[in-house]
Short mmCIF file of C-alpha atoms in Angstrom, two decimals:
data_model
loop_
_atom_site.label_atom_id
_atom_site.label_comp_id
_atom_site.label_asym_id
_atom_site.label_seq_id
_atom_site.Cartn_x
_atom_site.Cartn_y
_atom_site.Cartn_z
CA UNK A 1 15.51 -26.75 -81.65
CA UNK A 2 14.09 -28.06 -78.43
CA UNK A 3 13.47 -26.19 -75.05
CA UNK A 4 16.19 -27.89 -73.66
CA UNK A 5 18.38 -27.38 -76.15
CA UNK A 6 17.79 -23.93 -76.35
CA UNK A 7 18.33 -23.41 -72.30
CA UNK A 8 21.59 -25.19 -72.66
CA UNK A 9 22.78 -23.23 -75.37
CA UNK A 10 22.39 -19.64 -73.42
CA UNK A 11 23.59 -21.67 -70.44
CA UNK A 12 20.41 -21.84 -67.87
CA UNK A 13 18.49 -24.80 -67.10
CA UNK A 14 14.74 -25.54 -68.21
CA UNK A 15 13.25 -25.58 -64.85
CA UNK A 16 14.62 -21.43 -64.43
CA UNK A 17 13.05 -20.74 -67.83
CA UNK A 18 9.62 -22.49 -67.11
CA UNK A 19 10.23 -20.85 -63.52
CA UNK A 20 6.60 -18.36 -62.52
CA UNK A 21 7.34 -16.37 -59.52
CA UNK A 22 3.70 -15.82 -57.28
CA UNK A 23 3.73 -11.90 -57.18
CA UNK A 24 1.14 -12.39 -54.45
CA UNK A 25 3.15 -14.88 -51.97
CA UNK A 26 3.97 -12.08 -49.10
CA UNK A 27 0.60 -10.28 -49.39
CA UNK A 28 -0.77 -12.08 -46.18
CA UNK A 29 2.54 -11.74 -44.08
CA UNK A 30 2.45 -7.90 -45.47
CA UNK A 31 -1.34 -7.45 -44.38
CA UNK A 32 -0.57 -8.80 -40.95
CA UNK A 33 2.68 -6.86 -40.69
CA UNK A 34 0.62 -3.52 -41.16
CA UNK A 35 -1.83 -4.39 -39.39
CA UNK A 36 0.51 -5.19 -36.20
CA UNK A 37 2.48 -1.68 -37.15
CA UNK A 38 -1.11 0.38 -36.99
CA UNK A 39 -1.96 -1.27 -33.42
CA UNK A 40 1.47 -1.22 -32.13
CA UNK A 41 3.16 1.90 -33.53
CA UNK A 42 5.80 2.31 -30.64
CA UNK A 43 7.01 -1.41 -31.61
CA UNK A 44 10.55 -2.12 -32.92
CA UNK A 45 10.75 -5.39 -35.42
CA UNK A 46 11.68 -7.67 -33.06
CA UNK A 47 8.08 -7.20 -30.59
CA UNK A 48 6.27 -7.17 -34.03
CA UNK A 49 7.63 -10.86 -34.68
CA UNK A 50 6.77 -11.49 -30.85
CA UNK A 51 2.77 -10.31 -32.26
CA UNK A 52 2.96 -12.27 -35.22
CA UNK A 53 3.97 -15.29 -33.78
CA UNK A 54 1.44 -14.47 -30.37
CA UNK A 55 -1.14 -14.49 -32.74
CA UNK A 56 -0.30 -18.07 -34.68
CA UNK A 57 1.43 -17.08 -37.51
CA UNK A 58 4.79 -18.94 -37.98
CA UNK A 59 6.67 -17.17 -41.09
CA UNK A 60 10.62 -17.41 -41.08
CA UNK A 61 12.15 -14.44 -39.23
CA UNK A 62 14.19 -13.43 -42.25
CA UNK A 63 11.21 -13.50 -44.84
CA UNK A 64 9.16 -11.09 -42.53
CA UNK A 65 12.55 -9.05 -41.52
CA UNK A 66 12.77 -8.32 -45.29
CA UNK A 67 9.13 -7.37 -46.09
CA UNK A 68 9.74 -5.25 -43.13
CA UNK A 69 12.81 -3.20 -44.33
CA UNK A 70 10.88 -2.67 -47.75
CA UNK A 71 7.52 -1.95 -46.40
CA UNK A 72 8.45 0.29 -43.04
CA UNK A 73 8.59 4.03 -43.89
CA UNK A 74 12.01 4.95 -42.66
CA UNK A 75 11.28 8.55 -41.11
CA UNK A 76 11.11 10.36 -37.68
CA UNK A 77 9.27 8.11 -35.48
CA UNK A 78 5.89 9.74 -34.66
CA UNK A 79 2.73 8.38 -33.36
CA UNK A 80 0.07 7.95 -36.34
CA UNK A 81 -3.22 9.84 -36.75
CA UNK A 82 -5.67 8.70 -33.75
CA UNK A 83 -9.52 8.50 -34.46
CA UNK A 84 -11.29 7.50 -31.67
CA UNK A 85 -14.87 7.24 -31.08
CA UNK A 86 -16.46 10.80 -30.15
CA UNK A 87 -16.84 10.96 -26.88
CA UNK A 88 -20.48 9.78 -25.74
CA UNK A 89 -21.90 8.36 -22.19
CA UNK A 90 -21.91 4.37 -22.53
CA UNK A 91 -24.91 2.61 -22.35
CA UNK A 92 -24.02 0.29 -19.76
CA UNK A 93 -21.06 0.06 -17.22
CA UNK A 94 -17.54 -1.63 -17.89
CA UNK A 95 -18.16 -0.37 -21.84
CA UNK A 96 -15.43 2.26 -21.57
CA UNK A 97 -12.70 3.16 -18.78
CA UNK A 98 -10.92 6.07 -19.38
CA UNK A 99 -7.48 7.01 -17.53
CA UNK A 100 -4.93 9.64 -16.94
CA UNK A 101 -1.84 10.36 -14.56
CA UNK A 102 -1.86 13.79 -12.76
CA UNK A 103 1.58 15.49 -11.33
CA UNK A 104 1.73 17.78 -8.41
CA UNK A 105 4.05 18.44 -5.55
CA UNK A 106 4.22 18.18 -1.35
CA UNK A 107 4.97 21.27 0.70
CA UNK A 108 8.86 20.20 0.67
CA UNK A 109 8.79 20.13 -3.25
CA UNK A 110 9.19 17.08 -3.65
CA UNK A 111 6.68 15.45 -6.85
CA UNK A 112 4.39 12.62 -6.75
CA UNK A 113 2.06 11.09 -9.05
CA UNK A 114 -1.44 9.75 -9.38
CA UNK A 115 -3.24 7.18 -11.62
CA UNK A 116 -7.13 7.80 -12.01
CA UNK A 117 -9.08 5.50 -13.56
CA UNK A 118 -13.00 6.38 -14.37
CA UNK A 119 -15.64 4.41 -15.67
CA UNK A 120 -17.49 6.82 -18.15
CA UNK A 121 -21.11 5.30 -18.23
CA UNK A 122 -21.24 7.46 -14.66
CA UNK A 123 -17.96 8.84 -13.74
CA UNK A 124 -17.11 6.53 -10.48
CA UNK A 125 -13.69 6.53 -9.72
CA UNK A 126 -12.60 3.12 -10.14
CA UNK A 127 -9.00 3.27 -8.45
CA UNK A 128 -6.61 6.12 -7.19
CA UNK A 129 -3.21 5.13 -7.15
CA UNK A 130 -0.55 7.40 -5.97
CA UNK A 131 3.25 7.15 -5.25
CA UNK A 132 6.65 9.01 -6.24
CA UNK A 133 6.79 6.69 -9.39
CA UNK A 134 4.43 4.64 -11.42
CA UNK A 135 5.73 2.79 -13.97
CA UNK A 136 3.29 0.20 -16.34
CA UNK A 137 3.90 -2.75 -14.21
CA UNK A 138 2.45 -1.10 -11.39
CA UNK A 139 -0.57 0.68 -12.91
CA UNK A 140 -1.49 -2.68 -14.50
CA UNK A 141 -1.71 -4.16 -11.09
CA UNK A 142 -3.96 -0.94 -10.68
CA UNK A 143 -6.22 -2.07 -13.32
CA UNK A 144 -6.36 -5.93 -12.08
CA UNK A 145 -7.48 -5.06 -8.86
CA UNK A 146 -10.36 -2.73 -10.36
CA UNK A 147 -11.19 -6.01 -12.49
CA UNK A 148 -11.08 -8.40 -9.62
CA UNK A 149 -14.28 -6.58 -8.68
CA UNK A 150 -15.87 -4.97 -11.55
CA UNK A 151 -14.99 -6.95 -14.30
CA UNK A 152 -13.25 -6.32 -17.38
CA UNK A 153 -14.37 -3.70 -19.65
CA UNK A 154 -14.50 -3.26 -23.60
CA UNK A 155 -12.13 -0.67 -24.34
CA UNK A 156 -9.61 1.61 -22.39
CA UNK A 157 -9.34 5.54 -23.41
CA UNK A 158 -6.17 7.32 -22.66
CA UNK A 159 -3.73 9.68 -24.14
CA UNK A 160 -0.37 9.24 -25.46
CA UNK A 161 1.60 9.21 -22.62
CA UNK A 162 4.98 6.44 -22.21
CA UNK A 163 3.47 4.70 -19.71
CA UNK A 164 -0.08 4.29 -21.72
CA UNK A 165 2.07 3.06 -25.32
CA UNK A 166 4.48 0.61 -23.30
CA UNK A 167 4.45 -3.03 -24.54
CA UNK A 168 3.46 -4.47 -21.17
CA UNK A 169 -0.16 -2.36 -21.55
CA UNK A 170 -0.65 -3.79 -25.20
CA UNK A 171 0.17 -7.57 -24.52
CA UNK A 172 -2.13 -7.42 -21.06
CA UNK A 173 -4.93 -5.71 -23.11
CA UNK A 174 -4.57 -8.19 -25.78
CA UNK A 175 -4.90 -11.10 -23.52
CA UNK A 176 -8.04 -10.27 -22.09
CA UNK A 177 -9.47 -8.80 -25.56
CA UNK A 178 -9.72 -4.87 -24.26
CA UNK A 179 -9.05 -2.65 -27.14
CA UNK A 180 -6.88 0.22 -26.06
CA UNK A 181 -8.25 3.81 -27.65
CA UNK A 182 -5.96 6.59 -27.79
CA UNK A 183 -6.77 10.13 -28.02
CA UNK A 184 -5.52 12.32 -30.69
CA UNK A 185 -2.08 14.43 -29.10
CA UNK A 186 -3.07 17.65 -27.67
CA UNK A 187 -6.57 16.78 -27.41
CA UNK A 188 -7.52 16.40 -24.04
CA UNK A 189 -11.29 17.03 -24.44
CA UNK A 190 -11.48 13.92 -26.30
CA UNK A 191 -10.27 12.53 -23.05
CA UNK A 192 -12.88 14.68 -21.16
CA UNK A 193 -14.32 12.55 -18.60
CA UNK A 194 -11.13 11.45 -16.42
CA UNK A 195 -10.14 15.38 -17.41
CA UNK A 196 -12.81 16.32 -15.44
CA UNK A 197 -12.36 14.61 -12.52
CA UNK A 198 -8.70 15.31 -12.19
CA UNK A 199 -9.82 18.86 -11.41
CA UNK A 200 -11.97 17.99 -8.85
CA UNK A 201 -9.44 15.80 -7.60
CA UNK A 202 -6.82 18.42 -8.01
CA UNK A 203 -9.28 20.97 -6.12
CA UNK A 204 -11.29 19.60 -3.41
CA UNK A 205 -8.74 16.68 -2.63
CA UNK A 206 -4.97 17.00 -3.22
CA UNK A 207 -5.14 21.36 -2.16
CA UNK A 208 -7.47 20.57 0.75
CA UNK A 209 -4.75 17.84 1.55
CA UNK A 210 -2.11 19.54 1.29
CA UNK A 211 -3.09 22.49 3.72
#
């Protein structure tokens, strides 16, 4: 019996019999999707899909979503393990900037925040922004003001605060090729330069200013 007659006998087409699935067809999509997830751990699928489109990939939405559901581990939302480079004095300025938030209260009891930006090369204070509220778009404008007269840094070192893991900062850094380096949770010593500046600023500026 010929192959065509055998296929008709069992009720399938000969094209179905000859079909050989490509087991590695989705590998490029999976690799890029995992890269986006590792780079932006706080993002959901919608933002990750936009990231892939911004990277120049035109894969179908349903295809990427299917792979996302299969590969994404469904667990309690946590930050991934951070492995920042050891803290060291950079050889040049604008190699790495450190930034952090401070909180304090006025005599009347009202709280305020300060955003501090320091160049690790010589611990120069590049910017200090003070207000009752400092969301991500606000301190990004502060970064842009510092960049206007200082130039772009190669990377930014910071903790895992909600403003720093925001989509707004990630998109801004990606647009200008700036690496975001997060310290490990609960280890402020990995961000010692700006932490030391915070102490000096609190003792000699905030306290004396309030007095």
